[in-house]
mmCIF file of C-alpha atoms and ligand atoms in Angstrom:
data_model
loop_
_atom_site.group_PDB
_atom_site.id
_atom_site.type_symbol
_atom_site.label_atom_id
_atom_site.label_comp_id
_atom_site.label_asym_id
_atom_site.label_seq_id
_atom_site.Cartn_x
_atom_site.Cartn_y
_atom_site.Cartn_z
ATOM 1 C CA UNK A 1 5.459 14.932 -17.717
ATOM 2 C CA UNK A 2 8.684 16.699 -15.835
ATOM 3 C CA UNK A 3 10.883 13.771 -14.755
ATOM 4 C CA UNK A 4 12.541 16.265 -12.105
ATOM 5 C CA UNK A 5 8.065 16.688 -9.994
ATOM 6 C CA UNK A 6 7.999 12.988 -10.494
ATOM 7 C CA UNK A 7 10.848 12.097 -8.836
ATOM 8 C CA UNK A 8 10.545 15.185 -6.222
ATOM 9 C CA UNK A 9 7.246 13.699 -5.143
ATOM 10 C CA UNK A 10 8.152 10.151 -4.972
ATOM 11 C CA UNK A 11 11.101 11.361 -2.607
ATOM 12 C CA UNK A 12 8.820 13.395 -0.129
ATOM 13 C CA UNK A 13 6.932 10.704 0.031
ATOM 14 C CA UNK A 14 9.506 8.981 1.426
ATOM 15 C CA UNK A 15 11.218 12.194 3.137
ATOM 16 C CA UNK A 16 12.113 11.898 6.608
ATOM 17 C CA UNK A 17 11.031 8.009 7.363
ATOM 18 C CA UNK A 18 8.058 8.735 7.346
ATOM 19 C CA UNK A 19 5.201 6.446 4.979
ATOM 20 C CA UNK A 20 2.268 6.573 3.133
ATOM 21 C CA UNK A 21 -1.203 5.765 5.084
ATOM 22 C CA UNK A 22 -3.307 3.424 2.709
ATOM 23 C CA UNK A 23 -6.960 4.646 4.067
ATOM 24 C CA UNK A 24 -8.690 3.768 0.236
ATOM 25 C CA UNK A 25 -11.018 1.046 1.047
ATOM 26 C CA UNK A 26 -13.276 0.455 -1.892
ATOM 27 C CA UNK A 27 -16.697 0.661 -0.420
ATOM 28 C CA UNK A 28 -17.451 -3.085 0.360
ATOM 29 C CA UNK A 29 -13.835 -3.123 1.649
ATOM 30 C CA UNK A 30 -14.833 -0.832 3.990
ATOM 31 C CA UNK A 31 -18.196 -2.060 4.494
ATOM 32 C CA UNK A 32 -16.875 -5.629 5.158
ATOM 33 C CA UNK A 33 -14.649 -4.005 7.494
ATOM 34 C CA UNK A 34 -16.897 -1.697 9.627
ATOM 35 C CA UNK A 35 -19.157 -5.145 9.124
ATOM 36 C CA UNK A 36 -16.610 -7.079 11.248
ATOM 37 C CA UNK A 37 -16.890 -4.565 14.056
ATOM 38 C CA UNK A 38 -21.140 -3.663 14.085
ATOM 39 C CA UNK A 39 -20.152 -0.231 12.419
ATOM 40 C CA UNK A 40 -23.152 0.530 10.180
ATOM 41 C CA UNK A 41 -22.170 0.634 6.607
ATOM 42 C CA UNK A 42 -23.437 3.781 5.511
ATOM 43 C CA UNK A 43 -21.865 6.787 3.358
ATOM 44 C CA UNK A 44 -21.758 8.845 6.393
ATOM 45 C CA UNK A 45 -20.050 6.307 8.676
ATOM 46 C CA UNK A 46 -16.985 5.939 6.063
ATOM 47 C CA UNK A 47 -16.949 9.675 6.204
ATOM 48 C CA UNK A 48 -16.622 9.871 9.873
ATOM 49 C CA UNK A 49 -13.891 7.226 9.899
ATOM 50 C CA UNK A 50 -12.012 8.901 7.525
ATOM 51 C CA UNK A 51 -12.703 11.879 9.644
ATOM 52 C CA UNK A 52 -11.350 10.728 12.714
ATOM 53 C CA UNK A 53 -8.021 9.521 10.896
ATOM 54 C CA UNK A 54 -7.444 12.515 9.065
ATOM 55 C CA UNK A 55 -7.942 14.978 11.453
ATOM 56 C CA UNK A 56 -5.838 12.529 13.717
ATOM 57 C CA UNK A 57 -3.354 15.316 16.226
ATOM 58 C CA UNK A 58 0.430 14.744 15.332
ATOM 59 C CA UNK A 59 -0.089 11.955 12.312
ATOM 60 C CA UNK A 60 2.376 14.269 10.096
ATOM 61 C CA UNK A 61 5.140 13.465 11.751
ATOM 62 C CA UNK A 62 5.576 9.707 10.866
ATOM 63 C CA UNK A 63 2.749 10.206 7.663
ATOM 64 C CA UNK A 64 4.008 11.373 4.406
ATOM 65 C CA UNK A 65 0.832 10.862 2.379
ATOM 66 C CA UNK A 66 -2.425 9.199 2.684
ATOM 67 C CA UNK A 67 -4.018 7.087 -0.406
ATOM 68 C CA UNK A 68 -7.762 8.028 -0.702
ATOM 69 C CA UNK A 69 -10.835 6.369 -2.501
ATOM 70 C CA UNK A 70 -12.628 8.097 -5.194
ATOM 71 C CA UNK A 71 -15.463 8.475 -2.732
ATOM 72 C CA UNK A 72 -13.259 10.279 -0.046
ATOM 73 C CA UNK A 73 -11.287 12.658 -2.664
ATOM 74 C CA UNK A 74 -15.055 14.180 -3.025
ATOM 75 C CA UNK A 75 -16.001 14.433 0.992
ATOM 76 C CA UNK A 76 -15.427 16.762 3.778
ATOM 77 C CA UNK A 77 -14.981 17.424 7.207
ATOM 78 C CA UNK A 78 -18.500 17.601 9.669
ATOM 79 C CA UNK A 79 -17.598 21.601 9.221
ATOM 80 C CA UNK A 80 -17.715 21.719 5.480
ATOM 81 C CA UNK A 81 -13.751 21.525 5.004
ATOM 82 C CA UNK A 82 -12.682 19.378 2.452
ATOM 83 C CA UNK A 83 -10.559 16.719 3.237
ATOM 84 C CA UNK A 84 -7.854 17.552 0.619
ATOM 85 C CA UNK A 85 -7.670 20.516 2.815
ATOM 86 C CA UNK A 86 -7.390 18.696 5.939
ATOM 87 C CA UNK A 87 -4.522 16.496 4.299
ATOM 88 C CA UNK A 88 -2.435 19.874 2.669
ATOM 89 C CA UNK A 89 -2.688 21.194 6.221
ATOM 90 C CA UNK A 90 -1.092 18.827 7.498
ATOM 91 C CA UNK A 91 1.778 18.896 5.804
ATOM 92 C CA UNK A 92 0.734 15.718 4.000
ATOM 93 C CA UNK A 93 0.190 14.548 0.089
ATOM 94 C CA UNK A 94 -3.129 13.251 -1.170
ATOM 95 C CA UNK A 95 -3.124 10.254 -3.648
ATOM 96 C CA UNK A 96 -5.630 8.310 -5.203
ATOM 97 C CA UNK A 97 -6.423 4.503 -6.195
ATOM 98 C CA UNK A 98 -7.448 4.586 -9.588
ATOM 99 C CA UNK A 99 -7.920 0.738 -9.602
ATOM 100 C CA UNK A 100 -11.458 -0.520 -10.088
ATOM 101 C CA UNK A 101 -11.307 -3.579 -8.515
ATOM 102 C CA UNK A 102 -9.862 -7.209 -9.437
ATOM 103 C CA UNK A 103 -12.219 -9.611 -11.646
ATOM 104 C CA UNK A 104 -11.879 -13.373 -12.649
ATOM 105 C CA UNK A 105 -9.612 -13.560 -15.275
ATOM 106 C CA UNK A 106 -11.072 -15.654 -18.240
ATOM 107 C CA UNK A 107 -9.477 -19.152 -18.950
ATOM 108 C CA UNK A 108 -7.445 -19.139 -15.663
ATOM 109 C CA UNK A 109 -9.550 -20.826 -13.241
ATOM 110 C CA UNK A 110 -8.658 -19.022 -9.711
ATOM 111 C CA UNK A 111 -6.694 -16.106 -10.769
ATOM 112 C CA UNK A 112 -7.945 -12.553 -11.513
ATOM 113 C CA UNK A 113 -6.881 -9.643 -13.151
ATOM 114 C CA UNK A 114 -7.366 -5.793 -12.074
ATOM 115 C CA UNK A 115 -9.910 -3.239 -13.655
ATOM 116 C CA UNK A 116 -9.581 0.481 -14.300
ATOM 117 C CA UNK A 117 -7.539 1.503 -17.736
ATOM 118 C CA UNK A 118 -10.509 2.403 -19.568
ATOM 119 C CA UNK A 119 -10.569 6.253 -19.118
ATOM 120 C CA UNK A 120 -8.274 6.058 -16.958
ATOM 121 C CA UNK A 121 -6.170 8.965 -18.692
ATOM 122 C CA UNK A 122 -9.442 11.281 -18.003
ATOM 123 C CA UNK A 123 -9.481 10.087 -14.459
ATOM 124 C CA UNK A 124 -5.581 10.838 -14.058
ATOM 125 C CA UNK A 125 -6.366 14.247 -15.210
ATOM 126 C CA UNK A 126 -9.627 14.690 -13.152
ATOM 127 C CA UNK A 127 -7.602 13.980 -9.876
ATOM 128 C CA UNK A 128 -4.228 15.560 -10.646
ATOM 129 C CA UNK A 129 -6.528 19.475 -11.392
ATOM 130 C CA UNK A 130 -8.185 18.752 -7.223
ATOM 131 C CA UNK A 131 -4.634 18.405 -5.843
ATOM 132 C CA UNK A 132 -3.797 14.455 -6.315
ATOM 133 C CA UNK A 133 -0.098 13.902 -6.585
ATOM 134 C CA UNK A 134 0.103 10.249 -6.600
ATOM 135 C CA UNK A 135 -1.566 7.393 -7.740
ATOM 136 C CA UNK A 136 -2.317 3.481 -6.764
ATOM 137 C CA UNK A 137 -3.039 0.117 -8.530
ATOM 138 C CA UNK A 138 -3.182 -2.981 -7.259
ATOM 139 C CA UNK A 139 -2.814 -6.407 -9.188
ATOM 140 C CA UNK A 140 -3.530 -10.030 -7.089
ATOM 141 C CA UNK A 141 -1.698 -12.885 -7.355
ATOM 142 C CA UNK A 142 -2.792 -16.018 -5.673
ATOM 143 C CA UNK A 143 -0.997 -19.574 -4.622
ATOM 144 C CA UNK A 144 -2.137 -22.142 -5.286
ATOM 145 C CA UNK A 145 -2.045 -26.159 -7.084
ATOM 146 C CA UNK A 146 -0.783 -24.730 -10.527
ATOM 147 C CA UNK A 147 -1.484 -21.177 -9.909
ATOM 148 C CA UNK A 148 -0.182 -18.238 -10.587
ATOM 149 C CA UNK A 149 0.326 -18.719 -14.180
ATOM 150 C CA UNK A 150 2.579 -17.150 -17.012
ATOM 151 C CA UNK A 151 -0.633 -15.553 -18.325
ATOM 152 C CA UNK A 152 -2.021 -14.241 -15.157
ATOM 153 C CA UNK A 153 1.347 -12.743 -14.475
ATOM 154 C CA UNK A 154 2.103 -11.354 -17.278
ATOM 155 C CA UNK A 155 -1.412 -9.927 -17.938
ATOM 156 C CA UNK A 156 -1.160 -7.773 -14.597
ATOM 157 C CA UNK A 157 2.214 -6.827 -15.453
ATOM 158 C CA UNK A 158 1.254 -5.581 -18.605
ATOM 159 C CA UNK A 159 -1.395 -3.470 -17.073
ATOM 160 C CA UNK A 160 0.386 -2.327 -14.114
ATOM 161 C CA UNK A 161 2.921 -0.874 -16.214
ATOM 162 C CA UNK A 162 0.015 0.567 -18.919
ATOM 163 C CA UNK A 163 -1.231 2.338 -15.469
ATOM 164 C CA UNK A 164 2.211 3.445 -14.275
ATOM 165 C CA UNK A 165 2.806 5.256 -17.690
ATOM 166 C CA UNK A 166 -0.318 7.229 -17.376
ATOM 167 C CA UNK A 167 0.553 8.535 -14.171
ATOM 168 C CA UNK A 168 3.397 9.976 -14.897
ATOM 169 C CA UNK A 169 1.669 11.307 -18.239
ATOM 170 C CA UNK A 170 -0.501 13.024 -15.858
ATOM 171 C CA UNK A 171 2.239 14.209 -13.472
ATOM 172 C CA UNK A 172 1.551 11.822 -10.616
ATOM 173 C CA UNK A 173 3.972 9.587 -9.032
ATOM 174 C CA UNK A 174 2.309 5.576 -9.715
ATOM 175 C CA UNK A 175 2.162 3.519 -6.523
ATOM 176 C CA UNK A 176 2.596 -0.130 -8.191
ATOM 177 C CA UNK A 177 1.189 -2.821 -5.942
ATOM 178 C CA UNK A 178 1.776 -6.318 -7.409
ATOM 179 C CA UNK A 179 0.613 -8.167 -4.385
ATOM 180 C CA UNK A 180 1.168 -12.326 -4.169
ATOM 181 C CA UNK A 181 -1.508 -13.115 -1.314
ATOM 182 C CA UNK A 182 -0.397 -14.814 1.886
ATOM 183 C CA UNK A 183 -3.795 -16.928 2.259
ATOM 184 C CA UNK A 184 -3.293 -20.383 1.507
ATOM 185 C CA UNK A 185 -0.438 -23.227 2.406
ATOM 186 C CA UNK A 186 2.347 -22.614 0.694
ATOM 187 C CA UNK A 187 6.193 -22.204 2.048
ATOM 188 C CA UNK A 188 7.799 -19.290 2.234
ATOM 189 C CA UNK A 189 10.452 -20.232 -0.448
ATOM 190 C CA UNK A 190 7.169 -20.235 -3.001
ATOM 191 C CA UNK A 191 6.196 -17.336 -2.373
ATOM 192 C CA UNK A 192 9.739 -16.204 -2.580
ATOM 193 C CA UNK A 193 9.935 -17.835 -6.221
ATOM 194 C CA UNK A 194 6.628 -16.078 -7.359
ATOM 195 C CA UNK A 195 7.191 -12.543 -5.553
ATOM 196 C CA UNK A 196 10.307 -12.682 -7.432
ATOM 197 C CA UNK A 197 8.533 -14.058 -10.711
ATOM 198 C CA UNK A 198 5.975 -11.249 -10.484
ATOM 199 C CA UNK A 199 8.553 -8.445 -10.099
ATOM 200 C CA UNK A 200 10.660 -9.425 -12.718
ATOM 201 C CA UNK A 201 7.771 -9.610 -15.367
ATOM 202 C CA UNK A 202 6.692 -6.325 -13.618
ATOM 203 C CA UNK A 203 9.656 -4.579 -14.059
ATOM 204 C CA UNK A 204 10.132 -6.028 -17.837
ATOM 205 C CA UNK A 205 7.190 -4.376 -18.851
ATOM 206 C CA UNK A 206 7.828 -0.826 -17.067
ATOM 207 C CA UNK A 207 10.656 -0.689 -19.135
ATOM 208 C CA UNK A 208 8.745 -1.741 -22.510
ATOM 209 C CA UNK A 209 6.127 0.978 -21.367
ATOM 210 C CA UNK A 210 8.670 3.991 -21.005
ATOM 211 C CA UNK A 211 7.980 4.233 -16.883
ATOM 212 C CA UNK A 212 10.267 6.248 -15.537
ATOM 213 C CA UNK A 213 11.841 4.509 -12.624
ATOM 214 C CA UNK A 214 13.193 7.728 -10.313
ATOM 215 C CA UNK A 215 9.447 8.954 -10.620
ATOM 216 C CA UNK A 216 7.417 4.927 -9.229
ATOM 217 C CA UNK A 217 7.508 3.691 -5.813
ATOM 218 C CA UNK A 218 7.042 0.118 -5.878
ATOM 219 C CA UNK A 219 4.401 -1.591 -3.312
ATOM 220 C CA UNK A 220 4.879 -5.176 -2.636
ATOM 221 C CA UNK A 221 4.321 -7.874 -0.779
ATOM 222 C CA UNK A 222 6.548 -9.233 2.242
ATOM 223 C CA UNK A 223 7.765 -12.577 1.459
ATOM 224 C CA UNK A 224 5.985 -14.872 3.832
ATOM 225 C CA UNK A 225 4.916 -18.507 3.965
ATOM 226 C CA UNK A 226 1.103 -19.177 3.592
ATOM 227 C CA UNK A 227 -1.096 -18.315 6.421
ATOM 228 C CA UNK A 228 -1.717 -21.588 7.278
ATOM 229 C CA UNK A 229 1.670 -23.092 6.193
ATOM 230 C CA UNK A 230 3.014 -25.267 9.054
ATOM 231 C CA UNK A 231 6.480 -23.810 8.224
ATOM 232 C CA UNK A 232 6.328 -20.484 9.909
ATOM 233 C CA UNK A 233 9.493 -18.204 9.687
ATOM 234 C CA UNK A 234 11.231 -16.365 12.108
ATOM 235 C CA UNK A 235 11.206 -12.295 11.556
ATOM 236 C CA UNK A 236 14.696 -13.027 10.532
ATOM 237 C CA UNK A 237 13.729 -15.464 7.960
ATOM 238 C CA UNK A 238 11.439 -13.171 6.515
ATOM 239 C CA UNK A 239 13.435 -10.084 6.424
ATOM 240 C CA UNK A 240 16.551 -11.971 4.806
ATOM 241 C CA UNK A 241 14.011 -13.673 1.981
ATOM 242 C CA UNK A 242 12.226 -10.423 1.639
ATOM 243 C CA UNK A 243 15.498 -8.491 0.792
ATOM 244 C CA UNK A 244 16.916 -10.913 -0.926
ATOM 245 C CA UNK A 245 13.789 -10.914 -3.264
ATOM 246 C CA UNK A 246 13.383 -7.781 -3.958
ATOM 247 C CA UNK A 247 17.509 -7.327 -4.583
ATOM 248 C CA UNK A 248 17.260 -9.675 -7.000
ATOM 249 C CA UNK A 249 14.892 -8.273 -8.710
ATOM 250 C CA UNK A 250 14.087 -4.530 -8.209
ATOM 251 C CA UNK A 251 16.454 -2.302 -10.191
ATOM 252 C CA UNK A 252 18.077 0.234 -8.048
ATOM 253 C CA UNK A 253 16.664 3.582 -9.546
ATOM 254 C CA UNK A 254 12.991 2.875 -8.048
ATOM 255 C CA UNK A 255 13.588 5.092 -4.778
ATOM 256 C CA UNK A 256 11.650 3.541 -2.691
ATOM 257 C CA UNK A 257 9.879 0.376 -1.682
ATOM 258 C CA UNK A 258 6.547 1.074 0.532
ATOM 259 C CA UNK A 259 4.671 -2.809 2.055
ATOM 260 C CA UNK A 260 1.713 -3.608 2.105
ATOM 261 C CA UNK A 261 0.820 -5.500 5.259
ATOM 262 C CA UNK A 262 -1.466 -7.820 3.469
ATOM 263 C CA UNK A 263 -2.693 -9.254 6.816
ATOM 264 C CA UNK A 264 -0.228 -9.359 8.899
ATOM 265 C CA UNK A 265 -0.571 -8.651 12.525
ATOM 266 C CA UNK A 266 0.389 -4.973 12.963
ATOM 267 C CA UNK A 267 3.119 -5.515 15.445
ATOM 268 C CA UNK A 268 4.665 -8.736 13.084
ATOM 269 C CA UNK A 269 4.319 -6.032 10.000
ATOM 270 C CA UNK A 270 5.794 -3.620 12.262
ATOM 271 C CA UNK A 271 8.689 -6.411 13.453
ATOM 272 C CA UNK A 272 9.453 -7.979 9.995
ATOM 273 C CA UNK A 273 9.826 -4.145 8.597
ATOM 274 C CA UNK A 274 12.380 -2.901 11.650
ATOM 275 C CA UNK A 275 14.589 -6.154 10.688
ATOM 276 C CA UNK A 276 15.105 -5.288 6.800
ATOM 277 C CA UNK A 277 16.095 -2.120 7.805
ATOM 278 C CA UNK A 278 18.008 -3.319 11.229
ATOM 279 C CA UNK A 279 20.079 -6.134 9.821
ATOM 280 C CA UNK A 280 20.435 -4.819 5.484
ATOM 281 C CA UNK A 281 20.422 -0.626 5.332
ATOM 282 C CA UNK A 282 24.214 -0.450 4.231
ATOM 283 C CA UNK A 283 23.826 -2.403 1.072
ATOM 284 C CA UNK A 284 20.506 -1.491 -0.082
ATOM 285 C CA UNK A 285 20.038 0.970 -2.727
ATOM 286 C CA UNK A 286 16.204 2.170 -2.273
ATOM 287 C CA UNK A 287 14.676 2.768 0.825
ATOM 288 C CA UNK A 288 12.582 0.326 2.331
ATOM 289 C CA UNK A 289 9.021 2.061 3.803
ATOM 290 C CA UNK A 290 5.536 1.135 4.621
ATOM 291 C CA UNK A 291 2.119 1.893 2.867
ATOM 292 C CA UNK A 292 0.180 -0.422 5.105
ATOM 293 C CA UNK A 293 -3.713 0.045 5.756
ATOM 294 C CA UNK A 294 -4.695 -2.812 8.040
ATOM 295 C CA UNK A 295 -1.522 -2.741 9.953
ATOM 296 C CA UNK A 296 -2.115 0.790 10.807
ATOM 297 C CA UNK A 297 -5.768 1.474 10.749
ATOM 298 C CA UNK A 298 -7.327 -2.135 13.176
ATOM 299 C CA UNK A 299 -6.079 -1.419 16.363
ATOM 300 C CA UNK A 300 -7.830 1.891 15.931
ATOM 301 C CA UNK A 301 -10.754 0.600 14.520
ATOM 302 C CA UNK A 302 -11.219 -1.616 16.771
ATOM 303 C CA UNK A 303 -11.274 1.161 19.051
ATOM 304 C CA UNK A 304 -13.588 3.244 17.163
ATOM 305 C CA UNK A 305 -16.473 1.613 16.612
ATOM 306 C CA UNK A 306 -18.141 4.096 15.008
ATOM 307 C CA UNK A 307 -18.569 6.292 18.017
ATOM 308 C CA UNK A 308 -17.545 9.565 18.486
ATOM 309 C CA UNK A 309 -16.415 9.337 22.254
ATOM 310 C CA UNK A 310 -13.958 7.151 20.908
ATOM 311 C CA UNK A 311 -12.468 9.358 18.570
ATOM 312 C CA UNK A 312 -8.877 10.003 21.047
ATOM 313 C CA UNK A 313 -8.719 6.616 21.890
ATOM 314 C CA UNK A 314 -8.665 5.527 18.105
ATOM 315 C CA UNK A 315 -6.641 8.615 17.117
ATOM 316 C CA UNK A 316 -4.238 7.859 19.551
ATOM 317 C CA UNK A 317 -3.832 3.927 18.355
ATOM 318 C CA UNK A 318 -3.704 5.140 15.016
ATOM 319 C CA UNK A 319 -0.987 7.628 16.357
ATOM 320 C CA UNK A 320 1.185 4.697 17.576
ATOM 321 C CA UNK A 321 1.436 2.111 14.859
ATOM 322 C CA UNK A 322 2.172 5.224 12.575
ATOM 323 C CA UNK A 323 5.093 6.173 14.916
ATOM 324 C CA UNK A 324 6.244 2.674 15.497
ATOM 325 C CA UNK A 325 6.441 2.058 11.541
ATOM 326 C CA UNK A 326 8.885 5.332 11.203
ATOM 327 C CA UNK A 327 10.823 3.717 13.686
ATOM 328 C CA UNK A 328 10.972 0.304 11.854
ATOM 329 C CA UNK A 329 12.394 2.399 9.211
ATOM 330 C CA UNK A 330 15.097 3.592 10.999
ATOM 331 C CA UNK A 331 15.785 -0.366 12.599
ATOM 332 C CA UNK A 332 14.602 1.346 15.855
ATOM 333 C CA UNK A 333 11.711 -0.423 16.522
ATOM 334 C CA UNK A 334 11.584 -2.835 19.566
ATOM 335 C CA UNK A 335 8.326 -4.763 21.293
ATOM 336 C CA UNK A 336 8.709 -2.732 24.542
ATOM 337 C CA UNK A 337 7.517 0.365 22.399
ATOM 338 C CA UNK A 338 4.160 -1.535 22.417
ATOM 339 C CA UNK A 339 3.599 -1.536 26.472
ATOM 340 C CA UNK A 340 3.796 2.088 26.649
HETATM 341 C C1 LIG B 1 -3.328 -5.007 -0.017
HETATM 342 O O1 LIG B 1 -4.133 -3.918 0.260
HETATM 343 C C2 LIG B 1 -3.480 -2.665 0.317
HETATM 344 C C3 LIG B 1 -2.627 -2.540 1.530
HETATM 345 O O2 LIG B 1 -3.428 -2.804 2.652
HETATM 346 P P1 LIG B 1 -2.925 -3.808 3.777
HETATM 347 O O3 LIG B 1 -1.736 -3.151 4.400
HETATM 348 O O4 LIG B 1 -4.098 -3.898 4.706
HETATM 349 O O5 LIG B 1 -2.599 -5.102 3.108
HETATM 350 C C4 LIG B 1 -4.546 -1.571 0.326
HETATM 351 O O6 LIG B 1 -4.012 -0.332 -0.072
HETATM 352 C C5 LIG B 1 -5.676 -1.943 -0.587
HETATM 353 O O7 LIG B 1 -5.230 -1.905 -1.897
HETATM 354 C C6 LIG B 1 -6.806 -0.976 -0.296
HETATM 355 O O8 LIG B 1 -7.274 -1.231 0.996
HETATM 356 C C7 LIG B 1 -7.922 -1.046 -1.322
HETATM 357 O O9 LIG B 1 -8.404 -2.331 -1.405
HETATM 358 P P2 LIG B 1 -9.726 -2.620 -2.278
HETATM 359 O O10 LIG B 1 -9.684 -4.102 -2.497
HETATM 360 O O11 LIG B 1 -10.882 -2.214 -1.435
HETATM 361 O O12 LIG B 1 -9.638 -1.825 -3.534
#
């Protein structure tokens, strides 16, 4: 591991304001998605999709690197290109989720725990020799009457930071995703109490595991009440708790923070993100990004459908929530950028 390529990737990833496209779906993730919109859910449909965005004109320019599936590392362009080509290209980094999926976690009714550290350090390697530079887990926290628990939490943080240690064995920069879910009814200031819960016990054991911090971009969630909470917050409300969270809790040599949108409307995700860097960029001492997948990638599936004469249509949609994202880094963002 060379501390000096760890942290020199995590910084062009967030070089520029630009962010990091999530596009890595598991399968039924995908399938439920393409499900939602009559796409069939077929091998060669995902490819297509991940055709369209990757070969999307201009996406460079406000995309820093795009997180793949294990099934899209392997595929190709129509033409036979591989699309670790396509990305390089561009100007863009590949990564990989090396996560294999959340399961119920045994004596803790309602909670689950994430999959994947058995060979993983074989799978690190595999990826890193095709051209992978960074990595992704993701660890689910849920809500809910008496949940999450010490043991749930702690369990994913153990494993999260068992994952981030590989990665940088293997040279890649670790994406860490601890994500507390929005579904449910809880208040805002909960989920502000358990994001912050999570991180610290996340953070505890990075530094037990030897994870370099300069060479990890952290993923989390926004702080938000529960979907169907009847407290709703302003985007104000949400950028101050959000900030304030993750100040209290994230030490200041991770580089960069990168959301997830976790189900947010894109323009709210896109909103929320252009206030924490609006109303907080003097004082804050990592950047503050986006690694969003539905956020960026609905409106243009929506427009895809699985047909090709709708490829510019959905390129250009994809195009535009990409774009307005770098400019909710900046604080630049506004809602008239959506009627043009
Ligand atoms: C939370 O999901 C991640 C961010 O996506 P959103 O911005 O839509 O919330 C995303 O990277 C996720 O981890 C991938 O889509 C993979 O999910 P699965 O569950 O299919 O492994």
């Amino acid at each position: 591991m060379s501390p000096r390529k760890l942290a020199d990737t995590a910084r062009a990833l967030l070089a520029n304001d630009k962010g990091v496209l999530a596009m890595d779906e598991s399968i039924p993730t995908c399938n439920k998605r393409f499900a939602s919109v009559g796409i069939p859910q077929t091998t060669e449909a995902r490819r297509a999709y991940r055709e369209m965005i990757l070969t999307t004109p201009g996406l460079a320019a406000s995309i820093s690197g795009v997180i793949l599936c294990d099934e899209t590392i392997r595929q190709q362009k129509k033409d036979g290109t591989p699309f670790l080509n396509v990305i390089a290209d561009a100007g863009m980094i590949a990564g990989i989720k090396v996560d294999t999926g959340a399961v119920d976690l045994s004596a803790h009714p309602g909670e689950r725990i994430t999959k994947g550290l058995d060979g993983l350090r074989e799978r690190l390697n595999e990826y890193a020799r095709m051209g992978a530079r960074f990595a992704k887990w993701r660890a689910v926290i849920t809500i809910g009457p008496g949940i999450p628990t010490r043991g749930c939490i702690e369990a994913n943080a153990q494993d999260l930071a068992r994952y981030a240690s590989l990665c940088q064995e293997a040279g890649m920069v670790p994406i860490v995703e601890p994500e507390v879910l929005m579904n449910g009814d809880h208040t805002m200031e909960r989920c502000q109490e358990f994001t912050g819960e999570v991180l610290h016990a996340v953070f505890h054991q990075m530094f037990e595991q030897g994870v370099l911090l300069e060479g990890m971009l952290l993923k989390p969630n926004m702080v938000l009440p529960g979907l169907t909470c009847s407290k709703q917050k302003s985007i104000d409300e949400v950028g101050h708790a959000t900030v304030q969270c993750l100040l209290r809790s994230v030490p200041a040599a991770v580089p960069g923070i990168l959301f997830l949108s976790g189900g947010q409307t894109a323009t709210l995700a896109s909103a929320r993100l252009n206030a924490m860097n609006q109303k907080f960029s003097a004082p804050l001492p990592w950047e503050v990004g986006f690694s969003f997948a539905r956020a960026i990638q609905q409106p243009a599936l929506d427009i895809w459908r699985g047909d090709e004469a709708n490829t510019i249509g959905a390129q250009h949609a994809l195009n535009h929530r990409a774009s307005c994202n770098r400019s909710a880094r900046r604080g630049e963002y506004n809602a008239s950028m959506e009627k043009s």
